[in-house]
């Protein structure tokens, strides 16, 4: 057996590593029930302007990305995307939602939606803080 650093890793390497981890986790607590969630914001021509990307696993929705174009901020679109994600999570049998954000992003926005900070990493990036938030929906 050798240990190798891959200079330009791709899907094949990630998938091989993930197979080992998934097998371990499935044996310990059962299948994750993992699936992707995408809720997109389209313009009149059908182009995607932003939206929400996440994944459900172990009955929790992780919101990986939420993006609203600057020209559309302040119109309730972010709130609407999060409400649709919560509805999707409930329909999928989730018990909660979790996400992360930075001090220069949207902590207050998520707190207004009922999320609470459960952890943070100072100086990530330097001079800023990364926050981890969750919300129970069960």
XYZ file of N, CA and C in Angstrom:
414
model
N 0.851 -1.163 0.000
C 0.000 0.000 0.000
C 0.901 1.231 0.000
N 0.505 2.256 -0.780
C 1.246 3.516 -0.812
C 0.278 4.666 -0.556
N 0.819 5.774 -0.132
C 0.045 7.003 0.044
C 0.526 7.977 -1.012
N -0.418 8.566 -1.740
C -0.073 9.443 -2.854
C -0.918 10.709 -2.797
N -0.288 11.850 -2.987
C -1.006 13.117 -3.125
C -1.313 13.299 -4.606
N -2.581 13.488 -4.933
C -3.009 13.665 -6.327
C -3.010 15.159 -6.638
N -2.241 15.572 -7.628
C -2.115 16.991 -7.964
C -3.411 17.582 -8.517
N -4.114 16.825 -9.320
C -5.361 17.316 -9.924
C -6.437 16.244 -9.758
N -6.957 16.089 -8.536
C -7.944 15.027 -8.298
C -9.239 15.275 -9.060
N -9.918 14.186 -9.362
C -11.180 14.272 -10.091
C -12.254 13.426 -9.438
N -13.328 13.237 -10.170
C -14.468 12.476 -9.660
C -14.095 11.034 -9.311
N -13.219 10.425 -10.092
C -12.864 9.018 -9.850
C -12.235 8.846 -8.468
N -11.332 9.740 -8.109
C -10.689 9.650 -6.795
C -11.705 9.907 -5.678
N -12.495 10.954 -5.829
C -13.513 11.265 -4.819
C -14.465 10.098 -4.643
N -14.954 9.548 -5.754
C -15.920 8.451 -5.683
C -15.325 7.208 -5.025
N -14.051 6.917 -5.297
C -13.401 5.753 -4.682
C -13.293 5.936 -3.169
N -12.918 7.131 -2.736
C -12.829 7.419 -1.297
C -14.212 7.362 -0.665
N -15.183 7.941 -1.337
C -16.547 7.988 -0.808
C -17.142 6.591 -0.646
N -16.835 5.679 -1.570
C -17.349 4.303 -1.457
C -16.941 3.659 -0.136
N -15.692 3.870 0.263
C -15.193 3.296 1.517
C -15.939 3.911 2.702
N -16.096 5.218 2.696
C -16.774 5.912 3.790
C -18.250 5.538 3.863
N -18.920 5.486 2.717
C -20.343 5.125 2.688
C -20.546 3.707 3.214
N -19.685 2.780 2.831
C -19.807 1.400 3.323
C -19.684 1.364 4.844
N -18.741 2.104 5.387
C -18.572 2.163 6.847
C -19.808 2.762 7.515
N -20.261 3.910 7.004
C -21.415 4.590 7.598
C -22.679 3.746 7.497
N -22.904 3.139 6.347
C -24.092 2.290 6.175
C -24.090 1.140 7.175
N -22.921 0.555 7.411
C -22.824 -0.545 8.372
C -23.102 -0.060 9.793
N -22.742 1.174 10.092
C -22.906 1.709 11.445
C -24.321 2.189 11.730
N -24.927 2.924 10.774
C -26.235 3.546 11.057
C -27.270 3.360 9.955
N -26.948 2.596 8.937
C -27.888 2.389 7.840
C -27.674 3.403 6.729
N -28.355 3.199 5.609
C -28.197 4.082 4.449
C -28.575 5.530 4.775
N -27.898 6.456 4.115
C -28.127 7.883 4.363
C -29.450 8.380 3.803
N -29.955 7.725 2.748
C -31.115 8.272 2.049
C -30.729 9.529 1.286
N -29.476 9.610 0.896
C -28.913 10.808 0.273
C -29.536 11.090 -1.082
N -29.887 12.364 -1.270
C -30.329 12.843 -2.580
C -30.077 14.336 -2.687
N -29.883 14.793 -3.900
C -29.620 16.207 -4.161
C -30.924 16.997 -4.192
N -30.835 18.270 -3.833
C -31.971 19.190 -3.902
C -31.505 20.423 -4.668
N -32.260 20.821 -5.674
C -31.956 22.041 -6.428
C -33.248 22.811 -6.644
N -33.219 24.086 -6.296
C -34.350 24.981 -6.516
C -33.756 26.189 -7.234
N -34.137 26.400 -8.481
C -33.478 27.425 -9.282
C -34.365 28.645 -9.509
N -33.698 29.764 -9.716
C -34.323 31.034 -10.060
C -33.990 31.291 -11.520
N -35.023 31.376 -12.364
C -34.801 31.560 -13.805
C -35.316 32.918 -14.273
N -34.674 33.446 -15.307
C -35.189 34.659 -15.929
C -36.244 34.279 -16.963
N -36.790 35.272 -17.627
C -37.867 35.033 -18.593
C -37.437 34.125 -19.741
N -36.138 34.120 -20.060
C -35.626 33.278 -21.131
C -35.238 31.880 -20.687
N -35.372 31.609 -19.395
C -35.056 30.280 -18.881
C -33.652 30.121 -18.325
N -32.834 31.175 -18.413
C -31.471 31.091 -17.877
C -31.514 31.086 -16.348
N -30.658 30.289 -15.747
C -30.592 30.226 -14.285
C -29.798 31.424 -13.767
N -30.453 32.198 -12.899
C -29.839 33.391 -12.317
C -29.260 33.129 -10.931
N -29.735 32.087 -10.287
C -29.320 31.767 -8.927
C -30.200 30.655 -8.407
N -30.201 30.482 -7.091
C -31.053 29.457 -6.507
C -30.433 28.828 -5.281
N -30.890 27.630 -4.995
C -30.453 26.889 -3.810
C -30.020 25.495 -4.235
N -28.893 25.055 -3.711
C -28.364 23.712 -3.971
C -28.071 23.063 -2.627
N -28.537 21.844 -2.458
C -28.271 21.142 -1.212
C -28.400 19.651 -1.375
N -28.345 18.968 -0.236
C -28.497 17.515 -0.270
C -29.116 17.045 1.038
N -29.920 16.015 0.911
C -30.552 15.395 2.063
C -29.783 14.125 2.401
N -29.501 13.948 3.665
C -28.852 12.742 4.161
C -29.126 12.593 5.644
N -29.401 11.376 6.073
C -29.716 11.093 7.475
C -30.846 11.982 7.998
N -31.797 12.257 7.120
C -33.001 13.035 7.442
C -32.710 14.491 7.798
N -31.604 15.002 7.304
C -31.275 16.420 7.433
C -30.982 16.973 6.046
N -31.467 18.189 5.783
C -31.124 18.891 4.549
C -29.933 19.798 4.839
N -28.871 19.644 4.064
C -27.732 20.554 4.125
C -27.857 21.514 2.959
N -27.989 22.807 3.244
C -28.033 23.831 2.199
C -26.586 24.213 1.908
N -26.109 23.741 0.767
C -24.715 23.974 0.413
C -24.517 25.360 -0.193
N -25.435 25.763 -1.068
C -25.331 27.069 -1.726
C -26.702 27.731 -1.779
N -26.734 29.029 -1.509
C -27.912 29.865 -1.729
C -27.397 31.137 -2.372
N -27.854 31.420 -3.581
C -27.358 32.590 -4.300
C -28.509 33.324 -4.975
N -28.608 34.617 -4.674
C -29.585 35.505 -5.304
C -28.783 36.638 -5.938
N -29.033 36.952 -7.219
C -28.270 38.028 -7.855
C -28.444 39.345 -7.091
N -27.388 40.154 -7.005
C -27.492 41.431 -6.290
C -28.671 42.286 -6.755
N -28.972 42.246 -8.038
C -30.075 43.058 -8.575
C -31.441 42.583 -8.095
N -31.514 41.399 -7.513
C -32.786 40.840 -7.051
C -32.879 40.746 -5.524
N -31.849 41.199 -4.830
C -31.863 41.127 -3.361
C -32.863 42.127 -2.791
N -33.393 41.785 -1.619
C -34.353 42.657 -0.956
C -35.785 42.473 -1.420
N -36.032 41.488 -2.250
C -37.377 41.225 -2.776
C -38.022 39.983 -2.159
N -37.346 39.372 -1.197
C -37.895 38.177 -0.560
C -37.590 36.890 -1.293
N -36.746 36.952 -2.315
C -36.445 35.758 -3.110
C -35.652 34.742 -2.289
N -34.670 35.196 -1.527
C -33.905 34.283 -0.678
C -34.804 33.581 0.323
N -35.703 34.341 0.941
C -36.660 33.757 1.892
C -37.535 32.721 1.193
N -38.016 33.066 -0.012
C -38.859 32.126 -0.759
C -38.101 30.846 -1.098
N -36.848 30.970 -1.498
C -36.039 29.787 -1.805
C -35.872 28.915 -0.564
N -35.603 29.539 0.571
C -35.437 28.779 1.815
C -36.751 28.130 2.249
N -37.867 28.822 2.064
C -39.161 28.231 2.423
C -39.471 27.029 1.538
N -39.141 27.133 0.266
C -39.351 25.982 -0.627
C -38.431 24.828 -0.252
N -37.209 25.149 0.146
C -36.283 24.103 0.588
C -36.804 23.432 1.849
N -37.349 24.213 2.767
C -37.900 23.629 3.987
C -39.087 22.732 3.663
N -39.933 23.168 2.734
C -41.068 22.332 2.319
C -40.574 21.030 1.695
N -39.534 21.111 0.894
C -38.941 19.916 0.276
C -38.364 18.994 1.350
N -37.715 19.591 2.337
C -37.145 18.804 3.435
C -38.249 18.099 4.223
N -39.313 18.813 4.526
C -40.435 18.205 5.252
C -41.046 17.064 4.439
N -41.247 17.312 3.149
C -41.828 16.280 2.282
C -40.921 15.057 2.212
N -39.612 15.276 2.348
C -38.645 14.181 2.320
C -38.426 13.527 3.672
N -39.214 13.926 4.675
C -39.105 13.309 5.994
C -37.956 13.814 6.843
N -37.423 14.984 6.513
C -36.292 15.520 7.276
C -36.729 16.009 8.653
N -35.778 15.975 9.575
C -36.023 16.494 10.923
C -35.348 17.843 11.130
N -34.505 18.251 10.186
C -33.844 19.536 10.333
C -33.110 19.964 9.080
N -32.611 21.203 9.150
C -31.840 21.804 8.062
C -30.587 22.399 8.688
N -29.467 22.260 8.011
C -28.247 22.902 8.486
C -27.523 23.537 7.322
N -26.664 24.498 7.637
C -25.943 25.247 6.611
C -24.784 25.979 7.257
N -23.982 26.601 6.433
C -22.935 27.469 6.959
C -22.933 28.767 6.175
N -22.416 29.808 6.794
C -22.323 31.121 6.169
C -21.141 31.850 6.790
N -20.735 32.916 6.178
C -19.609 33.701 6.675
C -20.093 35.014 7.279
N -19.232 35.650 8.082
C -19.597 36.918 8.719
C -19.883 38.005 7.689
N -19.361 37.872 6.474
C -19.615 38.862 5.428
C -20.794 38.465 4.537
N -21.513 37.395 4.920
C -22.645 36.936 4.127
C -23.963 37.153 4.863
N -24.625 36.099 5.306
C -26.051 36.208 5.638
C -26.470 35.610 6.978
N -25.626 35.703 7.995
C -25.999 35.118 9.287
C -27.349 35.652 9.780
N -27.535 36.966 9.775
C -28.781 37.569 10.251
C -29.996 37.108 9.468
N -29.832 36.936 8.171
C -30.917 36.443 7.317
C -31.384 35.074 7.792
N -30.442 34.172 8.025
C -30.804 32.822 8.462
C -31.401 32.820 9.867
N -30.886 33.663 10.735
C -31.443 33.739 12.090
C -32.891 34.229 12.058
N -33.212 35.149 11.155
C -34.603 35.607 11.009
C -35.519 34.475 10.553
N -34.946 33.478 9.891
C -35.727 32.323 9.425
C -35.798 31.217 10.476
N -35.259 31.475 11.662
C -35.348 30.503 12.748
C -34.129 29.635 12.953
N -33.055 29.903 12.233
C -31.824 29.133 12.401
C -31.040 29.668 13.597
N -30.300 28.787 14.251
C -29.465 29.166 15.388
C -28.032 28.712 15.142
N -27.092 29.545 15.542
C -25.671 29.206 15.418
C -25.332 28.106 16.417
N -24.667 27.055 15.932
C -24.210 25.995 16.837
C -22.695 25.854 16.832
N -22.027 26.640 16.003
C -20.573 26.589 15.977
C -20.008 27.654 15.062
N -18.730 27.926 15.227
C -18.071 28.896 14.354
C -16.581 28.598 14.284
N -15.962 29.132 13.242
C -14.512 29.040 13.073
C -14.000 30.461 12.849
N -13.333 31.045 13.853
C -12.768 32.382 13.676
C -11.639 32.365 12.644
N -11.446 33.494 11.991
C -10.385 33.668 10.990
C -10.497 32.691 9.829
N -11.730 32.478 9.377
C -11.981 31.624 8.202
C -12.946 32.351 7.291
N -12.428 33.155 6.332
C -11.031 33.494 6.057
C -10.484 34.478 7.100
N -9.170 34.725 7.084
C -8.588 35.614 8.086
C -9.360 36.934 8.204
N -9.672 37.285 9.459
C -10.416 38.508 9.729
C -11.921 38.331 9.707
N -12.394 37.181 9.294
C -13.827 36.881 9.219
C -14.105 35.608 10.019
N -15.381 35.245 10.114
C -15.785 34.044 10.843
C -16.733 33.226 9.985
N -16.578 31.928 10.039
C -17.517 31.011 9.385
C -18.443 30.475 10.466
N -19.752 30.587 10.215
C -20.763 30.156 11.179
C -21.503 28.933 10.666
N -21.869 28.049 11.578
C -22.668 26.871 11.276
C -24.001 27.033 11.994
N -25.096 26.882 11.248
C -26.431 27.097 11.797
C -27.316 25.899 11.511
N -28.304 25.697 12.365
C -29.265 24.615 12.150
C -30.645 25.048 12.606
N -31.621 24.290 12.130
C -33.026 24.533 12.479
C -33.743 23.193 12.479
N -34.391 22.872 13.577
C -35.213 21.653 13.633
C -36.553 21.945 12.975
N -37.049 20.971 12.217
C -38.351 21.147 11.565
C -39.301 20.006 11.897
N -38.911 19.142 12.836
C -39.776 18.019 13.192
C -40.761 18.399 14.283
